[in-house]
Amino acid sequence: GDKTEVLRAINNLDYAKMREISDFFFRTNGIYQRLCKYMANLYRYDWMITPYILDEEKANNEKVLTSFHQALTLLDNFNVKAFFGKAALRVIRHGAFYGYMIEVDATHTVVQELPANYCRTRFDVNGRPAVEFNMKYFDETFRDIQQRMRMIKAFPKDFQKGYILFKEGKLPADFAGDKAGWYLLDPNYSIAFNNNGEELPLFISVIPYLIDLDVAQDLDRRKMAQKLVKII
């Protein structure tokens, strides 16, 4: 709740610190929490599928209806509204949402959320953001070796491959020459959303004013208490 610390994090573009501050105020400040939730659910996230047939004379109606039904079933099972509401709230609170698509079967696809502090995107591949994941996440988060191995096996094979390369020292060096463990995930399955290319929590600049408001309210309460004491 220190205003100077908040402003320092914003000025230094310390994304990890800003996410920590944003989470703290989301849990402890009702005004900030309501603002984030309101903006995240402002859109309805409705969706619609329209079949498009290139050649109606050669089209097989049965195949078209089958494909159309499969697409509808896939999106129904995916629960689009719930996913985008969750992703939007993450972008507002953390400045970014990173995920990895997992195809369970022909009619079920889920998105596994990734820790934003261990993800980054610096360029696009075929119009989609290329997500890099820092494989140090497993070593730093799961100290117990057996638990770490269970978690690695629970992740998609792309992560398992990247972790093996990381432990063997075969991951390429960073653009600054830093071998920090960054591994490029498959762009066909990785997902990234942010605020117009930036990863600042959307309302991080509001927090210093909320701190000032808390200070002012505390002063008002003290003045009121002093008046009550005088009355008594």
GROMACS .gro file of C-alpha atoms in nm:
model
  232
    1GLY     CA    1   0.000   0.000   0.000
    2ASP     CA    2   0.300   0.232  -0.039
    3LYS     CA    3   0.238   0.499  -0.303
    4THR     CA    4   0.608   0.552  -0.375
    5GLU     CA    5   0.659   0.181  -0.438
    6VAL     CA    6   0.365   0.173  -0.680
    7LEU     CA    7   0.495   0.470  -0.878
    8ARG     CA    8   0.847   0.323  -0.884
    9ALA     CA    9   0.714  -0.005  -1.027
   10ILE     CA   10   0.521   0.181  -1.298
   11ASN     CA   11   0.820   0.399  -1.388
   12ASN     CA   12   1.059   0.099  -1.404
   13LEU     CA   13   0.809  -0.115  -1.598
   14ASP     CA   14   0.846  -0.382  -1.330
   15TYR     CA   15   0.565  -0.606  -1.452
   16ALA     CA   16   0.605  -0.870  -1.181
   17LYS     CA   17   0.582  -0.604  -0.908
   18MET     CA   18   0.285  -0.434  -1.073
   19ARG     CA   19   0.100  -0.767  -1.092
   20GLU     CA   20   0.170  -0.827  -0.723
   21ILE     CA   21   0.040  -0.479  -0.634
   22SER     CA   22  -0.267  -0.520  -0.856
   23ASP     CA   23  -0.350  -0.857  -0.696
   24PHE     CA   24  -0.311  -0.708  -0.348
   25PHE     CA   25  -0.554  -0.424  -0.418
   26PHE     CA   26  -0.793  -0.658  -0.600
   27ARG     CA   27  -0.820  -0.865  -0.282
   28THR     CA   28  -0.827  -0.577  -0.033
   29ASN     CA   29  -0.989  -0.279  -0.206
   30GLY     CA   30  -1.355  -0.307  -0.305
   31ILE     CA   31  -1.342  -0.010  -0.543
   32TYR     CA   32  -1.052  -0.158  -0.742
   33GLN     CA   33  -1.209  -0.503  -0.748
   34ARG     CA   34  -1.546  -0.376  -0.873
   35LEU     CA   35  -1.377  -0.166  -1.141
   36CYS     CA   36  -1.177  -0.463  -1.272
   37LYS     CA   37  -1.476  -0.699  -1.274
   38TYR     CA   38  -1.701  -0.440  -1.436
   39MET     CA   39  -1.461  -0.381  -1.726
   40ALA     CA   40  -1.389  -0.753  -1.769
   41ASN     CA   41  -1.758  -0.833  -1.809
   42LEU     CA   42  -1.858  -0.522  -2.003
   43TYR     CA   43  -1.872  -0.721  -2.328
   44ARG     CA   44  -2.113  -1.011  -2.368
   45TYR     CA   45  -1.865  -1.232  -2.561
   46ASP     CA   46  -2.142  -1.363  -2.785
   47TRP     CA   47  -2.037  -1.573  -3.081
   48MET     CA   48  -2.187  -1.691  -3.408
   49ILE     CA   49  -2.091  -1.944  -3.676
   50THR     CA   50  -2.191  -1.893  -4.039
   51PRO     CA   51  -2.116  -2.176  -4.286
   52TYR     CA   52  -1.957  -2.058  -4.611
   53ILE     CA   53  -1.975  -2.284  -4.917
   54LEU     CA   54  -1.737  -2.213  -5.204
   55ASP     CA   55  -1.911  -2.423  -5.465
   56GLU     CA   56  -2.275  -2.501  -5.389
   57GLU     CA   57  -2.308  -2.737  -5.688
   58LYS     CA   58  -2.032  -2.965  -5.562
   59ALA     CA   59  -2.118  -2.929  -5.195
   60ASN     CA   60  -2.231  -3.232  -4.999
   61ASN     CA   61  -2.509  -3.113  -4.768
   62GLU     CA   62  -2.457  -3.400  -4.525
   63LYS     CA   63  -2.084  -3.321  -4.486
   64VAL     CA   64  -2.156  -2.951  -4.446
   65LEU     CA   65  -2.412  -3.015  -4.172
   66THR     CA   66  -2.177  -3.261  -4.000
   67SER     CA   67  -1.889  -3.012  -3.998
   68PHE     CA   68  -2.125  -2.734  -3.885
   69HIS     CA   69  -2.253  -2.949  -3.599
   70GLN     CA   70  -1.898  -3.040  -3.492
   71ALA     CA   71  -1.798  -2.673  -3.484
   72LEU     CA   72  -2.103  -2.582  -3.277
   73THR     CA   73  -2.038  -2.869  -3.035
   74LEU     CA   74  -1.673  -2.768  -2.999
   75LEU     CA   75  -1.758  -2.408  -2.907
   76ASP     CA   76  -2.044  -2.513  -2.678
   77ASN     CA   77  -1.810  -2.744  -2.487
   78PHE     CA   78  -1.539  -2.477  -2.484
   79ASN     CA   79  -1.770  -2.234  -2.299
   80VAL     CA   80  -1.654  -1.927  -2.487
   81LYS     CA   81  -1.817  -1.667  -2.262
   82ALA     CA   82  -1.660  -1.803  -1.944
   83PHE     CA   83  -1.316  -1.828  -2.103
   84PHE     CA   84  -1.307  -1.476  -2.246
   85GLY     CA   85  -1.446  -1.330  -1.923
   86LYS     CA   86  -1.166  -1.499  -1.731
   87ALA     CA   87  -0.903  -1.395  -1.987
   88ALA     CA   88  -1.025  -1.033  -1.985
   89LEU     CA   89  -1.006  -1.017  -1.606
   90ARG     CA   90  -0.651  -1.153  -1.617
   91VAL     CA   91  -0.550  -0.889  -1.873
   92ILE     CA   92  -0.701  -0.616  -1.656
   93ARG     CA   93  -0.540  -0.744  -1.334
   94HIS     CA   94  -0.204  -0.864  -1.471
   95GLY     CA   95  -0.169  -0.679  -1.800
   96ALA     CA   96  -0.158  -1.003  -1.998
   97PHE     CA   97  -0.309  -1.349  -2.037
   98TYR     CA   98  -0.101  -1.641  -2.159
   99GLY     CA   99  -0.241  -1.981  -2.239
  100TYR     CA  100  -0.182  -2.305  -2.426
  101MET     CA  101  -0.457  -2.485  -2.620
  102ILE     CA  102  -0.500  -2.856  -2.549
  103GLU     CA  103  -0.713  -3.065  -2.784
  104VAL     CA  104  -0.878  -3.329  -2.567
  105ASP     CA  105  -1.073  -3.482  -2.855
  106ALA     CA  106  -1.263  -3.375  -3.169
  107THR     CA  107  -1.528  -3.189  -2.967
  108HIS     CA  108  -1.332  -3.076  -2.660
  109THR     CA  109  -1.058  -2.812  -2.645
  110VAL     CA  110  -0.934  -2.646  -2.328
  111VAL     CA  111  -0.687  -2.366  -2.260
  112GLN     CA  112  -0.431  -2.413  -1.985
  113GLU     CA  113  -0.340  -2.078  -1.831
  114LEU     CA  114   0.032  -2.006  -1.800
  115PRO     CA  115   0.202  -1.793  -1.531
  116ALA     CA  116   0.245  -1.446  -1.682
  117ASN     CA  117   0.573  -1.379  -1.500
  118TYR     CA  118   0.735  -1.666  -1.690
  119CYS     CA  119   0.595  -1.576  -2.032
  120ARG     CA  120   0.672  -1.314  -2.293
  121THR     CA  121   0.595  -1.236  -2.658
  122ARG     CA  122   0.828  -1.029  -2.876
  123PHE     CA  123   0.708  -1.100  -3.230
  124ASP     CA  124   0.425  -1.255  -3.432
  125VAL     CA  125   0.410  -1.570  -3.642
  126ASN     CA  126   0.151  -1.562  -3.921
  127GLY     CA  127  -0.034  -1.285  -3.740
  128ARG     CA  128  -0.038  -1.464  -3.406
  129PRO     CA  129   0.181  -1.373  -3.107
  130ALA     CA  130   0.472  -1.610  -3.054
  131VAL     CA  131   0.484  -1.704  -2.685
  132GLU     CA  132   0.810  -1.787  -2.512
  133PHE     CA  133   0.801  -1.973  -2.181
  134ASN     CA  134   1.082  -1.965  -1.926
  135MET     CA  135   1.159  -2.322  -1.823
  136LYS     CA  136   1.304  -2.197  -1.494
  137TYR     CA  137   0.941  -2.194  -1.378
  138PHE     CA  138   0.951  -2.563  -1.290
  139ASP     CA  139   1.277  -2.542  -1.092
  140GLU     CA  140   1.180  -2.225  -0.905
  141THR     CA  141   0.820  -2.319  -0.830
  142PHE     CA  142   0.853  -2.689  -0.746
  143ARG     CA  143   1.152  -2.750  -0.522
  144ASP     CA  144   1.068  -3.114  -0.461
  145ILE     CA  145   1.204  -3.319  -0.752
  146GLN     CA  146   0.924  -3.576  -0.752
  147GLN     CA  147   0.655  -3.308  -0.748
  148ARG     CA  148   0.841  -3.119  -1.022
  149MET     CA  149   0.849  -3.424  -1.247
  150ARG     CA  150   0.478  -3.489  -1.191
  151MET     CA  151   0.398  -3.130  -1.288
  152ILE     CA  152   0.617  -3.146  -1.599
  153LYS     CA  153   0.437  -3.462  -1.710
  154ALA     CA  154   0.103  -3.288  -1.651
  155PHE     CA  155   0.198  -3.017  -1.900
  156PRO     CA  156   0.174  -3.071  -2.279
  157LYS     CA  157   0.465  -3.243  -2.454
  158ASP     CA  158   0.585  -2.912  -2.594
  159PHE     CA  159   0.681  -2.805  -2.239
  160GLN     CA  160   0.844  -3.139  -2.165
  161LYS     CA  161   1.060  -3.100  -2.475
  162GLY     CA  162   1.156  -2.746  -2.376
  163TYR     CA  163   1.247  -2.847  -2.021
  164ILE     CA  164   1.476  -3.125  -2.144
  165LEU     CA  165   1.653  -2.880  -2.375
  166PHE     CA  166   1.683  -2.635  -2.086
  167LYS     CA  167   1.843  -2.889  -1.851
  168GLU     CA  168   2.079  -3.002  -2.129
  169GLY     CA  169   2.183  -2.641  -2.192
  170LYS     CA  170   2.066  -2.652  -2.553
  171LEU     CA  171   1.827  -2.358  -2.551
  172PRO     CA  172   1.957  -2.063  -2.759
  173ALA     CA  173   2.089  -1.759  -2.578
  174ASP     CA  174   1.868  -1.453  -2.533
  175PHE     CA  175   1.907  -1.156  -2.766
  176ALA     CA  176   2.121  -1.004  -2.490
  177GLY     CA  177   2.326  -1.322  -2.458
  178ASP     CA  178   2.144  -1.432  -2.143
  179LYS     CA  179   2.072  -1.805  -2.125
  180ALA     CA  180   1.766  -1.756  -1.910
  181GLY     CA  181   1.577  -2.064  -2.023
  182TRP     CA  182   1.334  -1.910  -2.273
  183TYR     CA  183   1.170  -2.165  -2.502
  184LEU     CA  184   0.949  -2.079  -2.800
  185LEU     CA  185   0.616  -2.262  -2.771
  186ASP     CA  186   0.427  -2.393  -3.073
  187PRO     CA  187   0.255  -2.083  -3.219
  188ASN     CA  188  -0.038  -2.299  -3.333
  189TYR     CA  189  -0.133  -2.369  -2.971
  190SER     CA  190   0.001  -2.079  -2.764
  191ILE     CA  191  -0.219  -1.779  -2.684
  192ALA     CA  192  -0.139  -1.428  -2.565
  193PHE     CA  193  -0.361  -1.128  -2.491
  194ASN     CA  194  -0.243  -0.791  -2.361
  195ASN     CA  195  -0.324  -0.419  -2.367
  196ASN     CA  196  -0.223  -0.303  -2.715
  197GLY     CA  197   0.121  -0.459  -2.693
  198GLU     CA  198   0.186  -0.352  -2.333
  199GLU     CA  199   0.162  -0.562  -2.019
  200LEU     CA  200   0.074  -0.297  -1.763
  201PRO     CA  201  -0.232  -0.385  -1.552
  202LEU     CA  202  -0.507  -0.171  -1.702
  203PHE     CA  203  -0.587   0.031  -1.389
  204ILE     CA  204  -0.246   0.032  -1.221
  205SER     CA  205  -0.235   0.415  -1.247
  206VAL     CA  206  -0.556   0.435  -1.042
  207ILE     CA  207  -0.398   0.271  -0.737
  208PRO     CA  208  -0.200   0.578  -0.614
  209TYR     CA  209  -0.528   0.774  -0.603
  210LEU     CA  210  -0.693   0.491  -0.408
  211ILE     CA  211  -0.409   0.511  -0.158
  212ASP     CA  212  -0.466   0.887  -0.125
  213LEU     CA  213  -0.837   0.820  -0.076
  214ASP     CA  214  -0.766   0.572   0.204
  215VAL     CA  215  -0.537   0.826   0.373
  216ALA     CA  216  -0.803   1.098   0.348
  217GLN     CA  217  -1.070   0.868   0.488
  218ASP     CA  218  -0.841   0.773   0.775
  219LEU     CA  219  -0.790   1.141   0.858
  220ASP     CA  220  -1.166   1.199   0.852
  221ARG     CA  221  -1.217   0.907   1.091
  222ARG     CA  222  -0.956   1.047   1.331
  223LYS     CA  223  -1.116   1.392   1.325
  224MET     CA  224  -1.456   1.238   1.392
  225ALA     CA  225  -1.312   1.038   1.683
  226GLN     CA  226  -1.160   1.353   1.832
  227LYS     CA  227  -1.495   1.535   1.808
  228LEU     CA  228  -1.670   1.244   1.979
  229VAL     CA  229  -1.415   1.250   2.261
  230LYS     CA  230  -1.474   1.624   2.311
  231ILE     CA  231  -1.851   1.569   2.319
  232ILE     CA  232  -1.815   1.292   2.578
   0.00000   0.00000   0.00000
